[in-house]
Every structure is written in structure tokens, then in C-alpha cells.
Amino acid sequence: EDFKAVNPRIIYCSGSGYGEEGPYVERPGQDMLIQGLAGLIANTGRGDQAPVPAGAGLADQIGAMNMVYGILSALYYREKTGKGQKIEVNLLAGLLAHLNQEYVAVLNLGEDFVRPNSGIGHPGMQAPFGIYETKDGGYVSIAMSPFKTLYEVLEAPQLAVYDDLKTLFDKRDEVFEKVNAETKKFATQDLLARLLKADIWCAEVKDIRRAAEDPQVTHMGMITSYEHPRGGKVRVVAPAVKMSETPATIERPAPLVGQHGREILAEFGLSKEEIAALEASGDMTVDAA
């Protein structure tokens, strides 16, 4: 608002991990943590093993693309109106929107995804980067964190022998097994509380159904719905980019087959009589309900 008072044409873009407000606003917005919260990790990896994060920084990349098209949209709006605006982009909202197809399936069909027995891990990170099991059957993602702080939180001083970068990389599989044995001694929420208190970069790994009910997701209003003429209420992920002057909304469902056929043919210059003849011949399908 201060910039706007000086120059109303200013375009200001804000990028963050979880948005500018909400219960997670002070947490580190790291790519793997976002993948876990959004539901991507729970969908990735071998079905007979722990879920794994994607082998690329998808949340980071999608967030960057959202910033670009948000800024471009704002530039177009300014060209037409002379007004700038504020753009808000965050990693969690961006990945939720990217997973919209999966969310629509889970939230509307009543079936959860089951991972097949094939998967990959992340090739370029040293321990403790990874997904760890908990006592009550949950999973917690731990990103780049001081290893000493981690083994102190886990009350596992025997892990100190691994505490140098070369060892953490060269023996990362061995370290993972050792750390995983310790995390399984704690219930999910207890482990999260301990890690967060120690400023360890971590997040709970949630499936899509639980991620849709996450307090940060709810606070951002990222699950919305619309009425479909045949399917009734359909729940979907809301647009990820929040714009102060031109907020994006989902105003109508995807059209039915042939729903706009008459309008399109009329735009091409066909008369009402010609369109009616096409309908009568069966060469054109019209569905307006």
C-alpha cells in the first residue's frame, strides 16, 4: 500500500512457502516439506516401501512459474487500466493447484490412490534428507538440517559418528536406516513437535485427503467447489495465485459435450436454419443441461 500511494502503477509480487498469514507462516518453505504437506510424496515411490519425494524441486519450479504468469497478468491489466496491483504466490498453493487432478479424484470419487511397487529416491542429497517412519504408522519428511541437532532431538548420541558431510553423503543409506530406527520410537505428532521446537526443517507427510483438511490449506481457502449440472457439487483446488485487483475464481464447470455448439457455429457465420439442419441430421450434438 505504501508503494501504491507513491505510484499506483507499481506491480509488487510476494513469494513465500505458505502465504503471508496462517498457522505455518513462520515455518521454512522448503521444497520437500511442501511436497509432503500437499500430498505429492504420499503418491510417490514403491507401494511396499516408504513414500519418497519427487527427484526434482517441483514446488520451487511451479512457484516460480506462478510468479511469472501472475506478473504477466498484472502487466496486461496495467496496460489496459493504468493500475498496478499486489500478487501473492506461495509454494504450497502452487503445488496444490498442480495436483488438482488428483485432488478432484480423491475428493469426489471417494477412493484414495495406492502407490504401485516401483519408485525412486532423491539422488543428490546427503543424510538426513528423507522420509522417516514414526511409531504410529505415519511419516515425517526431514530436509537439510544440522545432523547434531537431529540426533540430540532423537536422544541418539550414538549417531554422532556420522556427523560430517562426507560421511553423511557416502553412507547416506546406512545413516537413513539408523535415523529411521530412532524416529520409529516416537508418535508422529510428538516427533513433529520435538523437531519443530529445535528448528529442524520437517513436515508431516500427508495423503491428499488429509492435506485437503490441513489448517494452512484451509486458511488459504485452497479447496473450493462449484456446481456441475450433472455431477452436483464438485470440490477442486482453487487458483494458486492471489491477485488484489483481479482475483481468480472458478465461475463455471467444464462445458458438456456440444454445449456451446450453436454459439460456435453462429460465430462461423452459420444461420439458425443451417444449425438446426445439422442437429436434425445428427451431425452435431447439443447438450445444454
PDB file of C-alpha atoms in Angstrom:
ATOM      1  CA  GLU A   1       0.000   0.000   0.000  1.00  0.00           C
ATOM      2  CA  ASP A   2       2.934   2.363   0.676  1.00  0.00           C
ATOM      3  CA  PHE A   3       4.303   1.808  -2.830  1.00  0.00           C
ATOM      4  CA  LYS A   4       0.832   2.170  -4.307  1.00  0.00           C
ATOM      5  CA  ALA A   5       0.420   5.569  -2.648  1.00  0.00           C
ATOM      6  CA  VAL A   6       3.579   6.795  -4.386  1.00  0.00           C
ATOM      7  CA  ASN A   7       2.903   5.169  -7.746  1.00  0.00           C
ATOM      8  CA  PRO A   8      -0.404   3.368  -8.409  1.00  0.00           C
ATOM      9  CA  ARG A   9       1.204   1.623 -11.425  1.00  0.00           C
ATOM     10  CA  ILE A  10       3.569  -0.369  -9.201  1.00  0.00           C
ATOM     11  CA  ILE A  11       3.332  -4.172  -9.504  1.00  0.00           C
ATOM     12  CA  TYR A  12       4.523  -5.928  -6.338  1.00  0.00           C
ATOM     13  CA  CYS A  13       4.982  -9.709  -6.206  1.00  0.00           C
ATOM     14  CA  SER A  14       5.323 -11.580  -2.912  1.00  0.00           C
ATOM     15  CA  GLY A  15       6.680 -15.152  -2.851  1.00  0.00           C
ATOM     16  CA  SER A  16       6.701 -17.424   0.213  1.00  0.00           C
ATOM     17  CA  GLY A  17       6.409 -21.015   1.363  1.00  0.00           C
ATOM     18  CA  TYR A  18       2.921 -20.940   2.878  1.00  0.00           C
ATOM     19  CA  GLY A  19       1.489 -17.479   2.262  1.00  0.00           C
ATOM     20  CA  GLU A  20       1.646 -14.284   4.278  1.00  0.00           C
ATOM     21  CA  GLU A  21      -0.718 -15.420   7.033  1.00  0.00           C
ATOM     22  CA  GLY A  22      -1.836 -18.639   8.697  1.00  0.00           C
ATOM     23  CA  PRO A  23      -0.567 -21.263  11.153  1.00  0.00           C
ATOM     24  CA  TYR A  24       2.543 -22.168   9.107  1.00  0.00           C
ATOM     25  CA  VAL A  25       3.679 -18.655   8.197  1.00  0.00           C
ATOM     26  CA  GLU A  26       6.870 -18.913  10.315  1.00  0.00           C
ATOM     27  CA  ARG A  27       7.865 -22.365   9.072  1.00  0.00           C
ATOM     28  CA  PRO A  28      10.618 -22.858   6.476  1.00  0.00           C
ATOM     29  CA  GLY A  29       9.154 -23.124   2.987  1.00  0.00           C
ATOM     30  CA  GLN A  30      11.416 -25.838   1.592  1.00  0.00           C
ATOM     31  CA  ASP A  31      10.504 -27.853  -1.488  1.00  0.00           C
ATOM     32  CA  MET A  32      10.410 -31.354   0.020  1.00  0.00           C
ATOM     33  CA  LEU A  33       8.403 -30.182   3.034  1.00  0.00           C
ATOM     34  CA  ILE A  34       5.828 -28.685   0.670  1.00  0.00           C
ATOM     35  CA  GLN A  35       5.695 -31.927  -1.326  1.00  0.00           C
ATOM     36  CA  GLY A  36       4.875 -33.811   1.863  1.00  0.00           C
ATOM     37  CA  LEU A  37       2.163 -31.437   3.041  1.00  0.00           C
ATOM     38  CA  ALA A  38       0.487 -31.171  -0.353  1.00  0.00           C
ATOM     39  CA  GLY A  39       0.121 -34.924  -0.871  1.00  0.00           C
ATOM     40  CA  LEU A  40       2.721 -35.464  -3.602  1.00  0.00           C
ATOM     41  CA  ILE A  41       5.121 -37.563  -1.515  1.00  0.00           C
ATOM     42  CA  ALA A  42       2.361 -39.905  -0.375  1.00  0.00           C
ATOM     43  CA  ASN A  43       1.698 -40.643  -4.062  1.00  0.00           C
ATOM     44  CA  THR A  44       5.348 -41.300  -4.960  1.00  0.00           C
ATOM     45  CA  GLY A  45       7.611 -44.326  -4.555  1.00  0.00           C
ATOM     46  CA  ARG A  46       7.207 -48.064  -4.196  1.00  0.00           C
ATOM     47  CA  GLY A  47       3.968 -49.262  -2.725  1.00  0.00           C
ATOM     48  CA  ASP A  48       5.760 -51.777  -0.495  1.00  0.00           C
ATOM     49  CA  GLN A  49       8.143 -49.161   0.914  1.00  0.00           C
ATOM     50  CA  ALA A  50       8.020 -45.704   2.472  1.00  0.00           C
ATOM     51  CA  PRO A  51       6.874 -42.883   0.155  1.00  0.00           C
ATOM     52  CA  VAL A  52       9.589 -40.705  -1.396  1.00  0.00           C
ATOM     53  CA  PRO A  53       9.767 -37.098  -2.612  1.00  0.00           C
ATOM     54  CA  ALA A  54       9.982 -36.310  -6.308  1.00  0.00           C
ATOM     55  CA  GLY A  55      13.525 -36.238  -7.680  1.00  0.00           C
ATOM     56  CA  ALA A  56      13.242 -32.563  -8.635  1.00  0.00           C
ATOM     57  CA  GLY A  57      12.253 -29.346  -6.905  1.00  0.00           C
ATOM     58  CA  LEU A  58       8.721 -29.321  -8.280  1.00  0.00           C
ATOM     59  CA  ALA A  59       7.238 -26.985  -5.678  1.00  0.00           C
ATOM     60  CA  ASP A  60      10.037 -24.466  -6.271  1.00  0.00           C
ATOM     61  CA  GLN A  61       9.691 -24.625 -10.049  1.00  0.00           C
ATOM     62  CA  ILE A  62       5.912 -24.371 -10.021  1.00  0.00           C
ATOM     63  CA  GLY A  63       6.113 -21.468  -7.586  1.00  0.00           C
ATOM     64  CA  ALA A  64       8.484 -19.636  -9.922  1.00  0.00           C
ATOM     65  CA  MET A  65       6.182 -20.200 -12.900  1.00  0.00           C
ATOM     66  CA  ASN A  66       3.213 -18.950 -10.899  1.00  0.00           C
ATOM     67  CA  MET A  67       5.138 -15.774 -10.129  1.00  0.00           C
ATOM     68  CA  VAL A  68       5.868 -15.262 -13.812  1.00  0.00           C
ATOM     69  CA  TYR A  69       2.323 -15.644 -15.037  1.00  0.00           C
ATOM     70  CA  GLY A  70       0.988 -13.606 -12.128  1.00  0.00           C
ATOM     71  CA  ILE A  71       3.310 -10.753 -13.047  1.00  0.00           C
ATOM     72  CA  LEU A  72       2.458 -11.071 -16.737  1.00  0.00           C
ATOM     73  CA  SER A  73      -1.252 -10.957 -15.946  1.00  0.00           C
ATOM     74  CA  ALA A  74      -0.708  -7.869 -13.810  1.00  0.00           C
ATOM     75  CA  LEU A  75       1.275  -6.203 -16.593  1.00  0.00           C
ATOM     76  CA  TYR A  76      -1.568  -6.844 -19.017  1.00  0.00           C
ATOM     77  CA  TYR A  77      -4.092  -5.436 -16.547  1.00  0.00           C
ATOM     78  CA  ARG A  78      -1.918  -2.337 -16.059  1.00  0.00           C
ATOM     79  CA  GLU A  79      -1.637  -1.874 -19.811  1.00  0.00           C
ATOM     80  CA  LYS A  80      -5.428  -1.835 -20.049  1.00  0.00           C
ATOM     81  CA  THR A  81      -6.228   0.178 -16.903  1.00  0.00           C
ATOM     82  CA  GLY A  82      -3.084   2.008 -15.835  1.00  0.00           C
ATOM     83  CA  LYS A  83      -3.268   0.336 -12.405  1.00  0.00           C
ATOM     84  CA  GLY A  84      -0.701  -1.868 -10.704  1.00  0.00           C
ATOM     85  CA  GLN A  85      -1.501  -4.472  -8.067  1.00  0.00           C
ATOM     86  CA  LYS A  86      -0.085  -6.841  -5.479  1.00  0.00           C
ATOM     87  CA  ILE A  87       0.487 -10.503  -6.386  1.00  0.00           C
ATOM     88  CA  GLU A  88       0.790 -13.248  -3.757  1.00  0.00           C
ATOM     89  CA  VAL A  89       2.361 -16.598  -4.659  1.00  0.00           C
ATOM     90  CA  ASN A  90       3.361 -19.413  -2.309  1.00  0.00           C
ATOM     91  CA  LEU A  91       4.812 -22.877  -2.804  1.00  0.00           C
ATOM     92  CA  LEU A  92       2.050 -24.820  -1.050  1.00  0.00           C
ATOM     93  CA  ALA A  93      -0.762 -23.220  -3.039  1.00  0.00           C
ATOM     94  CA  GLY A  94       1.153 -23.757  -6.276  1.00  0.00           C
ATOM     95  CA  LEU A  95       1.702 -27.465  -5.691  1.00  0.00           C
ATOM     96  CA  LEU A  96      -1.898 -27.965  -4.562  1.00  0.00           C
ATOM     97  CA  ALA A  97      -3.086 -26.445  -7.833  1.00  0.00           C
ATOM     98  CA  HIS A  98      -0.628 -28.628  -9.760  1.00  0.00           C
ATOM     99  CA  LEU A  99      -2.174 -31.703  -8.097  1.00  0.00           C
ATOM    100  CA  ASN A 100      -5.707 -30.604  -8.924  1.00  0.00           C
ATOM    101  CA  GLN A 101      -6.471 -33.744 -10.969  1.00  0.00           C
ATOM    102  CA  GLU A 102      -5.508 -35.985  -8.041  1.00  0.00           C
ATOM    103  CA  TYR A 103      -7.487 -33.879  -5.564  1.00  0.00           C
ATOM    104  CA  VAL A 104     -10.593 -33.915  -7.750  1.00  0.00           C
ATOM    105  CA  ALA A 105     -10.401 -37.719  -8.000  1.00  0.00           C
ATOM    106  CA  VAL A 106      -9.922 -38.317  -4.263  1.00  0.00           C
ATOM    107  CA  LEU A 107     -12.363 -35.691  -3.015  1.00  0.00           C
ATOM    108  CA  ASN A 108     -15.168 -36.625  -5.388  1.00  0.00           C
ATOM    109  CA  LEU A 109     -14.817 -40.342  -6.147  1.00  0.00           C
ATOM    110  CA  GLY A 110     -14.228 -41.473  -2.572  1.00  0.00           C
ATOM    111  CA  GLU A 111     -11.166 -43.531  -3.470  1.00  0.00           C
ATOM    112  CA  ASP A 112      -7.583 -42.974  -2.327  1.00  0.00           C
ATOM    113  CA  PHE A 113      -4.528 -43.530  -4.507  1.00  0.00           C
ATOM    114  CA  VAL A 114      -2.483 -46.678  -3.958  1.00  0.00           C
ATOM    115  CA  ARG A 115       1.189 -46.472  -4.931  1.00  0.00           C
ATOM    116  CA  PRO A 116       2.484 -49.249  -7.218  1.00  0.00           C
ATOM    117  CA  ASN A 117       5.532 -51.254  -6.173  1.00  0.00           C
ATOM    118  CA  SER A 118       8.015 -49.084  -8.043  1.00  0.00           C
ATOM    119  CA  GLY A 119       9.626 -45.783  -7.123  1.00  0.00           C
ATOM    120  CA  ILE A 120      12.745 -43.623  -6.924  1.00  0.00           C
ATOM    121  CA  GLY A 121      14.555 -41.580  -4.287  1.00  0.00           C
ATOM    122  CA  HIS A 122      16.409 -38.271  -4.397  1.00  0.00           C
ATOM    123  CA  PRO A 123      19.891 -38.784  -5.903  1.00  0.00           C
ATOM    124  CA  GLY A 124      21.725 -35.641  -4.834  1.00  0.00           C
ATOM    125  CA  MET A 125      21.221 -35.081  -1.112  1.00  0.00           C
ATOM    126  CA  GLN A 126      23.144 -36.337   1.893  1.00  0.00           C
ATOM    127  CA  ALA A 127      21.518 -37.697   5.039  1.00  0.00           C
ATOM    128  CA  PRO A 128      19.328 -36.930   6.889  1.00  0.00           C
ATOM    129  CA  PHE A 129      17.341 -35.671   3.860  1.00  0.00           C
ATOM    130  CA  GLY A 130      14.487 -38.121   3.509  1.00  0.00           C
ATOM    131  CA  ILE A 131      11.176 -39.539   4.680  1.00  0.00           C
ATOM    132  CA  TYR A 132      11.112 -41.278   8.058  1.00  0.00           C
ATOM    133  CA  GLU A 133       8.672 -43.647   9.709  1.00  0.00           C
ATOM    134  CA  THR A 134       7.014 -42.987  13.055  1.00  0.00           C
ATOM    135  CA  LYS A 135       5.699 -45.152  15.871  1.00  0.00           C
ATOM    136  CA  ASP A 136       2.039 -44.821  14.887  1.00  0.00           C
ATOM    137  CA  GLY A 137       2.492 -45.649  11.203  1.00  0.00           C
ATOM    138  CA  GLY A 138       2.953 -42.105   9.930  1.00  0.00           C
ATOM    139  CA  TYR A 139       5.795 -40.457   8.048  1.00  0.00           C
ATOM    140  CA  VAL A 140       7.747 -37.244   8.582  1.00  0.00           C
ATOM    141  CA  SER A 141       9.919 -35.530   5.973  1.00  0.00           C
ATOM    142  CA  ILE A 142      13.209 -34.063   7.192  1.00  0.00           C
ATOM    143  CA  ALA A 143      15.095 -31.689   4.905  1.00  0.00           C
ATOM    144  CA  MET A 144      18.529 -30.036   5.169  1.00  0.00           C
ATOM    145  CA  SER A 145      19.193 -29.853   8.921  1.00  0.00           C
ATOM    146  CA  PRO A 146      22.186 -29.876  11.302  1.00  0.00           C
ATOM    147  CA  PHE A 147      22.776 -33.548  11.999  1.00  0.00           C
ATOM    148  CA  LYS A 148      23.959 -32.886  15.560  1.00  0.00           C
ATOM    149  CA  THR A 149      20.707 -31.134  16.408  1.00  0.00           C
ATOM    150  CA  LEU A 150      18.749 -34.013  14.913  1.00  0.00           C
ATOM    151  CA  TYR A 151      20.411 -36.809  16.853  1.00  0.00           C
ATOM    152  CA  GLU A 152      20.142 -34.761  20.045  1.00  0.00           C
ATOM    153  CA  VAL A 153      16.402 -34.328  19.491  1.00  0.00           C
ATOM    154  CA  LEU A 154      16.124 -38.062  18.852  1.00  0.00           C
ATOM    155  CA  GLU A 155      18.131 -38.750  22.034  1.00  0.00           C
ATOM    156  CA  ALA A 156      20.502 -40.890  19.971  1.00  0.00           C
ATOM    157  CA  PRO A 157      24.094 -39.766  20.748  1.00  0.00           C
ATOM    158  CA  GLN A 158      25.480 -42.909  19.088  1.00  0.00           C
ATOM    159  CA  LEU A 159      24.732 -41.276  15.716  1.00  0.00           C
ATOM    160  CA  ALA A 160      27.482 -38.687  16.334  1.00  0.00           C
ATOM    161  CA  VAL A 161      29.959 -40.931  14.475  1.00  0.00           C
ATOM    162  CA  TYR A 162      28.256 -39.953  11.202  1.00  0.00           C
ATOM    163  CA  ASP A 163      28.372 -36.197  11.817  1.00  0.00           C
ATOM    164  CA  ASP A 164      30.409 -34.876   8.897  1.00  0.00           C
ATOM    165  CA  LEU A 165      29.230 -34.007   5.386  1.00  0.00           C
ATOM    166  CA  LYS A 166      31.306 -36.626   3.542  1.00  0.00           C
ATOM    167  CA  THR A 167      30.105 -39.445   5.782  1.00  0.00           C
ATOM    168  CA  LEU A 168      26.512 -38.237   5.615  1.00  0.00           C
ATOM    169  CA  PHE A 169      26.701 -38.459   1.814  1.00  0.00           C
ATOM    170  CA  ASP A 170      28.858 -41.573   1.368  1.00  0.00           C
ATOM    171  CA  LYS A 171      26.913 -43.564   3.974  1.00  0.00           C
ATOM    172  CA  ARG A 172      23.518 -41.969   3.493  1.00  0.00           C
ATOM    173  CA  ASP A 173      21.719 -45.309   3.146  1.00  0.00           C
ATOM    174  CA  GLU A 174      23.260 -46.545   6.376  1.00  0.00           C
ATOM    175  CA  VAL A 175      22.502 -43.249   8.139  1.00  0.00           C
ATOM    176  CA  PHE A 176      18.927 -43.366   6.912  1.00  0.00           C
ATOM    177  CA  GLU A 177      18.396 -46.795   8.466  1.00  0.00           C
ATOM    178  CA  LYS A 178      19.906 -45.646  11.759  1.00  0.00           C
ATOM    179  CA  VAL A 179      17.827 -42.457  11.909  1.00  0.00           C
ATOM    180  CA  ASN A 180      14.694 -44.302  10.821  1.00  0.00           C
ATOM    181  CA  ALA A 181      15.141 -46.740  13.701  1.00  0.00           C
ATOM    182  CA  GLU A 182      15.131 -43.766  16.078  1.00  0.00           C
ATOM    183  CA  THR A 183      12.172 -41.890  14.569  1.00  0.00           C
ATOM    184  CA  LYS A 184      10.057 -45.042  14.884  1.00  0.00           C
ATOM    185  CA  LYS A 185      10.301 -44.639  18.658  1.00  0.00           C
ATOM    186  CA  PHE A 186       8.122 -41.507  18.511  1.00  0.00           C
ATOM    187  CA  ALA A 187       4.487 -40.912  17.576  1.00  0.00           C
ATOM    188  CA  THR A 188       4.073 -38.619  14.581  1.00  0.00           C
ATOM    189  CA  GLN A 189       2.810 -35.520  16.375  1.00  0.00           C
ATOM    190  CA  ASP A 190       5.308 -35.929  19.220  1.00  0.00           C
ATOM    191  CA  LEU A 191       8.185 -36.195  16.754  1.00  0.00           C
ATOM    192  CA  LEU A 192       6.978 -33.174  14.792  1.00  0.00           C
ATOM    193  CA  ALA A 193       6.692 -31.086  17.953  1.00  0.00           C
ATOM    194  CA  ARG A 194      10.234 -32.001  19.010  1.00  0.00           C
ATOM    195  CA  LEU A 195      11.717 -31.305  15.575  1.00  0.00           C
ATOM    196  CA  LEU A 196       9.894 -28.007  15.082  1.00  0.00           C
ATOM    197  CA  LYS A 197      10.916 -26.800  18.543  1.00  0.00           C
ATOM    198  CA  ALA A 198      14.561 -27.461  17.606  1.00  0.00           C
ATOM    199  CA  ASP A 199      14.149 -25.634  14.257  1.00  0.00           C
ATOM    200  CA  ILE A 200      14.679 -28.853  12.311  1.00  0.00           C
ATOM    201  CA  TRP A 201      13.216 -28.490   8.820  1.00  0.00           C
ATOM    202  CA  CYS A 202      10.413 -31.008   8.838  1.00  0.00           C
ATOM    203  CA  ALA A 203       6.802 -31.612   7.899  1.00  0.00           C
ATOM    204  CA  GLU A 204       4.264 -34.377   8.238  1.00  0.00           C
ATOM    205  CA  VAL A 205       3.740 -36.460   5.105  1.00  0.00           C
ATOM    206  CA  LYS A 206       0.022 -36.349   4.372  1.00  0.00           C
ATOM    207  CA  ASP A 207      -2.131 -38.064   1.795  1.00  0.00           C
ATOM    208  CA  ILE A 208      -4.418 -35.895  -0.306  1.00  0.00           C
ATOM    209  CA  ARG A 209      -7.491 -36.405   1.839  1.00  0.00           C
ATOM    210  CA  ARG A 210      -5.709 -35.223   4.991  1.00  0.00           C
ATOM    211  CA  ALA A 211      -3.810 -32.499   3.141  1.00  0.00           C
ATOM    212  CA  ALA A 212      -7.124 -31.054   1.954  1.00  0.00           C
ATOM    213  CA  GLU A 213      -8.079 -30.617   5.621  1.00  0.00           C
ATOM    214  CA  ASP A 214      -4.720 -29.189   6.722  1.00  0.00           C
ATOM    215  CA  PRO A 215      -5.107 -25.933   8.714  1.00  0.00           C
ATOM    216  CA  GLN A 216      -2.822 -23.978   6.376  1.00  0.00           C
ATOM    217  CA  VAL A 217      -4.680 -25.235   3.297  1.00  0.00           C
ATOM    218  CA  THR A 218      -7.985 -24.325   4.946  1.00  0.00           C
ATOM    219  CA  HIS A 219      -6.720 -20.884   5.955  1.00  0.00           C
ATOM    220  CA  MET A 220      -5.704 -20.127   2.363  1.00  0.00           C
ATOM    221  CA  GLY A 221      -9.086 -21.247   1.036  1.00  0.00           C
ATOM    222  CA  MET A 222      -7.379 -23.615  -1.386  1.00  0.00           C
ATOM    223  CA  ILE A 223     -10.216 -26.149  -1.553  1.00  0.00           C
ATOM    224  CA  THR A 224     -13.272 -24.723  -3.265  1.00  0.00           C
ATOM    225  CA  SER A 225     -16.270 -26.122  -5.121  1.00  0.00           C
ATOM    226  CA  TYR A 226     -18.696 -25.464  -7.940  1.00  0.00           C
ATOM    227  CA  GLU A 227     -21.999 -26.918  -9.070  1.00  0.00           C
ATOM    228  CA  HIS A 228     -21.929 -29.209 -12.078  1.00  0.00           C
ATOM    229  CA  PRO A 229     -25.219 -29.540 -13.985  1.00  0.00           C
ATOM    230  CA  ARG A 230     -24.998 -33.332 -13.812  1.00  0.00           C
ATOM    231  CA  GLY A 231     -22.440 -34.172 -11.149  1.00  0.00           C
ATOM    232  CA  GLY A 232     -23.687 -31.803  -8.485  1.00  0.00           C
ATOM    233  CA  LYS A 233     -21.159 -30.276  -6.114  1.00  0.00           C
ATOM    234  CA  VAL A 234     -17.571 -30.803  -7.285  1.00  0.00           C
ATOM    235  CA  ARG A 235     -14.655 -29.967  -4.978  1.00  0.00           C
ATOM    236  CA  VAL A 236     -11.471 -28.705  -6.618  1.00  0.00           C
ATOM    237  CA  VAL A 237      -8.251 -26.864  -5.809  1.00  0.00           C
ATOM    238  CA  ALA A 238      -8.606 -23.087  -6.028  1.00  0.00           C
ATOM    239  CA  PRO A 239      -6.291 -20.928  -8.188  1.00  0.00           C
ATOM    240  CA  ALA A 240      -2.867 -20.649  -6.558  1.00  0.00           C
ATOM    241  CA  VAL A 241      -2.099 -17.037  -7.491  1.00  0.00           C
ATOM    242  CA  LYS A 242      -3.890 -14.442  -5.374  1.00  0.00           C
ATOM    243  CA  MET A 243      -4.288 -11.039  -7.048  1.00  0.00           C
ATOM    244  CA  SER A 244      -5.573  -7.961  -5.247  1.00  0.00           C
ATOM    245  CA  GLU A 245      -7.309  -6.276  -8.204  1.00  0.00           C
ATOM    246  CA  THR A 246      -8.248  -9.218 -10.402  1.00  0.00           C
ATOM    247  CA  PRO A 247      -8.797 -12.234  -8.124  1.00  0.00           C
ATOM    248  CA  ALA A 248      -9.095 -15.514  -9.997  1.00  0.00           C
ATOM    249  CA  THR A 249     -12.233 -17.563  -9.390  1.00  0.00           C
ATOM    250  CA  ILE A 250     -13.779 -20.747 -10.750  1.00  0.00           C
ATOM    251  CA  GLU A 251     -17.028 -19.416 -12.177  1.00  0.00           C
ATOM    252  CA  ARG A 252     -18.374 -22.397 -14.083  1.00  0.00           C
ATOM    253  CA  PRO A 253     -17.631 -26.075 -14.752  1.00  0.00           C
ATOM    254  CA  ALA A 254     -16.129 -27.501 -17.905  1.00  0.00           C
ATOM    255  CA  PRO A 255     -18.744 -27.436 -20.679  1.00  0.00           C
ATOM    256  CA  LEU A 256     -20.710 -30.528 -21.594  1.00  0.00           C
ATOM    257  CA  VAL A 257     -20.137 -32.127 -24.982  1.00  0.00           C
ATOM    258  CA  GLY A 258     -21.654 -29.840 -27.585  1.00  0.00           C
ATOM    259  CA  GLN A 259     -22.902 -27.337 -25.003  1.00  0.00           C
ATOM    260  CA  HIS A 260     -21.647 -24.321 -26.947  1.00  0.00           C
ATOM    261  CA  GLY A 261     -22.032 -25.852 -30.391  1.00  0.00           C
ATOM    262  CA  ARG A 262     -24.706 -23.429 -31.560  1.00  0.00           C
ATOM    263  CA  GLU A 263     -22.742 -20.384 -30.393  1.00  0.00           C
ATOM    264  CA  ILE A 264     -19.542 -21.550 -32.079  1.00  0.00           C
ATOM    265  CA  LEU A 265     -21.240 -22.324 -35.386  1.00  0.00           C
ATOM    266  CA  ALA A 266     -23.017 -18.970 -35.271  1.00  0.00           C
ATOM    267  CA  GLU A 267     -19.648 -17.238 -34.838  1.00  0.00           C
ATOM    268  CA  PHE A 268     -18.519 -19.008 -38.006  1.00  0.00           C
ATOM    269  CA  GLY A 269     -21.462 -17.479 -39.840  1.00  0.00           C
ATOM    270  CA  LEU A 270     -23.960 -20.346 -39.991  1.00  0.00           C
ATOM    271  CA  SER A 271     -27.600 -19.328 -39.851  1.00  0.00           C
ATOM    272  CA  LYS A 272     -30.100 -20.685 -37.322  1.00  0.00           C
ATOM    273  CA  GLU A 273     -31.637 -22.758 -40.083  1.00  0.00           C
ATOM    274  CA  GLU A 274     -28.311 -24.305 -41.064  1.00  0.00           C
ATOM    275  CA  ILE A 275     -27.502 -25.110 -37.438  1.00  0.00           C
ATOM    276  CA  ALA A 276     -30.941 -26.665 -36.939  1.00  0.00           C
ATOM    277  CA  ALA A 277     -30.387 -28.800 -40.029  1.00  0.00           C
ATOM    278  CA  LEU A 278     -27.088 -30.083 -38.638  1.00  0.00           C
ATOM    279  CA  GLU A 279     -28.812 -31.008 -35.387  1.00  0.00           C
ATOM    280  CA  ALA A 280     -31.638 -32.763 -37.199  1.00  0.00           C
ATOM    281  CA  SER A 281     -29.204 -34.765 -39.324  1.00  0.00           C
ATOM    282  CA  GLY A 282     -27.336 -35.991 -36.242  1.00  0.00           C
ATOM    283  CA  ASP A 283     -24.064 -34.466 -37.438  1.00  0.00           C
ATOM    284  CA  MET A 284     -23.999 -32.168 -34.421  1.00  0.00           C
ATOM    285  CA  THR A 285     -24.566 -32.941 -30.748  1.00  0.00           C
ATOM    286  CA  VAL A 286     -26.027 -30.281 -28.477  1.00  0.00           C
ATOM    287  CA  ASP A 287     -26.115 -30.719 -24.721  1.00  0.00           C
ATOM    288  CA  ALA A 288     -27.134 -27.666 -22.736  1.00  0.00           C
ATOM    289  CA  ALA A 289     -28.114 -29.278 -19.435  1.00  0.00           C
TER     290      ALA A 289
END
